[in-house]
Amino acid sequence: MRTGNHILRAFVLLATHESFSAASNLIYRRRIVSPPDISSSYDYVIAGGGLAGLVIASRLSEDPAVTVLVLEAGKSGDEVAAGINAPAGAYYSSIVGTDYDWKYTTVPQPNLNNRTIYWPRGKILGGSSAMNAMYLVRPTVMEVDAWKDIISSGDGDTAAQNWGWDKVYENMKKSENFVPPNQELLTYVNIDYEAESYGSGGPMQVSYPAFMIGINANWTSALDRAGCAPNTNPNNGTSLGGYIAPSSINPTNWTRSYSRSAYIDSLPPRDNLHILPESTVVRFLLSNQPDSSGKQIATGVEFASNAESPRMTVGVRKEVILAGGPLGSPKMLQLSGVGPKDVLEAAKVNVSVELPGVGQNLQDHLTAGVTWATPQETAGNIHASGSEFSQTPEFLSFINDAVAFVNISTLFNGPALEFQQQIKDARDESSRTLVASQYPEVVEGYKAIYDTIADKFLPDVPQLELLMSLISPSQVSIQAAMQHPYSVGRTYINSSDPFVPVVIDPQYYSHFADMTIMRQGVRFVRSVGAAYGALFGEEIAPGPGVQTDEQLEQWLRDSAANTQYHPTGSCAMLPKEKGGVVDADLLVYGLANVRVADSSVFPFEFAAHLASATYAVAEQASTLIKQKSYNVPEEVVTGGSNKGSDANRMMALPGIVHLLAFGLTSAMVTAWLV
Ligand SMILES: Cc1cc2nc3c(=O)[nH]c(=O)nc-3n(C[C@H](O)[C@H](O)[C@H](O)COP(=O)(O)OP(=O)(O)OC[C@H]3O[C@@H](n4cnc5c(N)ncnc54)[C@H](O)[C@@H]3O)c2cc1C
Ligand SMILES: *[C@@H]1O[C@H](CO)[C@@H](O)[C@H](O)[C@H]1NC(C)=O
Ligand SMILES: *[C@@H]1O[C@H](CO)[C@@H](O)[C@H](O)[C@H]1NC(C)=O
Ligand SMILES: *[C@@H]1O[C@H](CO)[C@@H](O)[C@H](O)[C@H]1NC(C)=O
Ligand SMILES: *[C@@H]1O[C@H](CO)[C@@H](O)[C@H](O)[C@H]1NC(C)=O
Ligand SMILES: *[C@@H]1O[C@H](CO)[C@@H](O)[C@H](O)[C@H]1NC(C)=O
Ligand SMILES: *[C@@H]1O[C@H](CO)[C@@H](O)[C@H](O)[C@H]1NC(C)=O
Ligand SMILES: *[C@@H]1O[C@H](CO)[C@@H](O)[C@H](O)[C@H]1NC(C)=O
């Protein structure tokens, strides 16, 4: 058997034959432009420059005839670029917990012994794609088709044309450029892939790290021995089984490929695209009169650089696209007077459009890890060594990638028909007692989703994800993450002040089935650990003393349970009468020209990380908007507060526009050529 050290040497040698540019040697060309200003109106204003927002900005501005403004609450991130660009930076120089993170916490969770759970979210250009763990993992055909079915009234309607597996798969691929692992890596670790299952020529680079850790070589065989067979063609619509997942990684220089680097930095200068960091969207402004179809028209967007600075407004000539993510987008809707009446009234926000579903239906992926000591080398050992190799771009390309998706039969040693029946029997009572907001529409949505996951997904779609982590020295950890929660919560504003954080209540473990799946998941993880044999040492957590159902559940409540950071559902694409927020064109019900296009629109969780599907939503949103978008009547477009500028003039600013500070009537703008 070759040790990790052997393969490392092989890669160091290999590296000398190629030209790598170290992430830390990144040079940005910078140009300061003055006099500063932004235009007083734009065709499209995108609220949130995260994963989805920058994809849409890039696609819409392909048409030189339209003007696009992105307002991003966070900073550009240029100050911390080296840490973000290095894949291993996700662990060793992460922006989690810094000013580039919203640093949310949930309210105390009664079923987690009143613990609060930390919810990092990117507050930076690129959003959470600048801090995520880069796993490139897709949902299954069945899940994506069920999403279409739940909004579709039958074949051939808009829902069926815009969504469903074929369309979503096409859009996921459109975002990608796949680069296969090199031969050395392939012979060392059993990486199965079919290149046809990925895109080619798209902006986001998809590949594998420069080297592998020995323990990875035993992943699929250990899983197989534990009862979960390998998946030899992951990401083509079947996720069941164990595999080494690709990552959003650029193998030409071993950097993170995220929405900013892929979709914005790669562009030649575009005069018609302005991106303003440090600009928090407060709300959009609605015209006094609805349009002829009775829908309200967004005419402008209000924003501010911080709580103390003056509010600015910018006019909207076509559409507002909300891309603030599953916490930011419902917040912006609620602050604009679009949402559940009880929430808006309590927060003293005037109701413009009553839409009970905004912020409801919030779901997340819970996870808990079993940790063992190991005599094998881990990435953590290499990192801690401070060796020359540990400083190279090749080592810094390290990212965890061993995953598995496990079905209910594997977790219960059988089809678990009795468990499924218990879940079905609890459906009506759950809909009465567990839905945070008892608006009839929201309850109907809960039932529709419940039926989908209990009837369709439980028997036929993976229920648990396993992820192996090798980032600590002399330790290995395998996470068990529940994929289809029956516990559903909500997020809401409790103040009209946009700088007050939203309330987040996922109601973790409010439904018994979630706890049962997690408990069985921890047991299955242990059997994988056992299948690793002598490669793993003693169990460190939860430790051999934790065995019975009661002990495992207590451990999960008291000390385990983290999140995979996959909140979704808070602006669900569902029929309005099922608590939906957006329709199949991503348009907000009751509004003529406001869309939500980000990871908040999935009606339910997938057995997958959310980035790949979110790229697809953003690509599809761009296509839909290019095909048909609203024209705000000239006379109602908001004038804009920076009166000094000519309404139709775009500044001749190439690349990224960086807003440093606001004056009272004009803005100080720096353009960065990257
Ligand atoms: C720590 C972590 C690890 C993850 N790991 C993975 C992984 O390995 N693989 C994977 O597929 N997925 C992963 N995810 C999930 C994935 O990154 C997200 O699902 C995805 O980024 C969501 O995209 P989005 O556009 O909806 O939101 P985001 O990318 O979060 O973007 C939202 C943007 O809107 C901005 N914003 C919010 N409110 C306002 C406002 N009022 N005004 C202006 N701007 C605003 C935010 O600052 C942010 O930039 C991870 C997430 C986290 C947090
Ligand atoms: C990595 O390479 C890509 C081209 O493939 C380039 O656009 C990007 O700027 C590079 N990133 C760094 C940090 O050098
Ligand atoms: C959690 O907090 C609530 C409200 O303060 C309290 O009623 C409950 O007893 C607490 N639960 C636990 C397990 O401490
Ligand atoms: C681990 O994988 C390597 C490489 O495939 C193999 O040689 C070795 O026998 C495996 N070890 C165990 C304990 O499975
Ligand atoms: C469940 O998973 C096991 C192991 O991967 C597989 O053999 C079995 O066919 C799966 N069952 C279903 C119903 O998909
Ligand atoms: C994915 O690939 C597997 C194996 O090659 C194949 O059986 C399956 O039909 C494919 N699924 C889709 C949706 O193409
Ligand atoms: C809410 O509506 C009232 C009555 O129309 C109005 O006076 C007030 O200014 C509005 N508040 C906001 C924040 O728009
Ligand atoms: C809003 O909710 C937070 C908890 O998220 C709480 O600390 C705060 O006191 C609440 N504010 C109001 C005005 O209710």
Tab-separated table of N, CA and C and ligand atoms in Angstrom, residues 107 494-495 500-504, ligand 8:
chain	number	residue	atom	x	y	z
A	107	VAL	N	-32.976	31.104	17.024
A	107	VAL	CA	-33.504	31.269	18.382
A	107	VAL	C	-33.274	29.944	19.122
A	494	ASN	N	-38.650	41.117	13.127
A	494	ASN	CA	-39.431	41.579	14.275
A	494	ASN	C	-39.168	43.067	14.541
A	495	SER	N	-38.703	43.744	13.476
A	495	SER	CA	-38.470	45.179	13.554
A	495	SER	C	-38.529	45.716	12.133
A	500	VAL	N	-31.546	45.317	11.861
A	500	VAL	CA	-31.807	44.349	12.935
A	500	VAL	C	-31.872	42.959	12.290
A	501	PRO	N	-31.127	41.985	12.826
A	501	PRO	CA	-31.131	40.657	12.197
A	501	PRO	C	-32.511	40.008	12.213
A	502	VAL	N	-32.767	39.164	11.221
A	502	VAL	CA	-34.028	38.426	11.193
A	502	VAL	C	-34.058	37.382	12.300
A	503	VAL	N	-35.270	36.988	12.672
A	503	VAL	CA	-35.454	35.878	13.612
A	503	VAL	C	-35.444	34.586	12.794
A	504	ILE	N	-34.694	33.601	13.270
A	504	ILE	CA	-34.588	32.310	12.562
A	504	ILE	C	-35.015	31.197	13.511
B	8	LIG	C1	-36.415	40.133	17.958
B	8	LIG	O1	-35.929	38.817	18.076
B	8	LIG	C2	-34.684	38.705	18.733
B	8	LIG	C3	-34.308	37.260	18.708
B	8	LIG	O2	-33.940	36.895	17.411
B	8	LIG	C4	-34.787	39.207	20.141
B	8	LIG	O3	-33.503	39.175	20.733
B	8	LIG	C5	-35.309	40.616	20.124
B	8	LIG	O4	-35.520	41.040	21.433
B	8	LIG	C6	-36.596	40.696	19.348
B	8	LIG	N1	-37.005	42.079	19.232
B	8	LIG	C7	-38.260	42.448	19.388
B	8	LIG	C8	-38.520	43.908	19.200
B	8	LIG	O5	-39.139	41.658	19.666
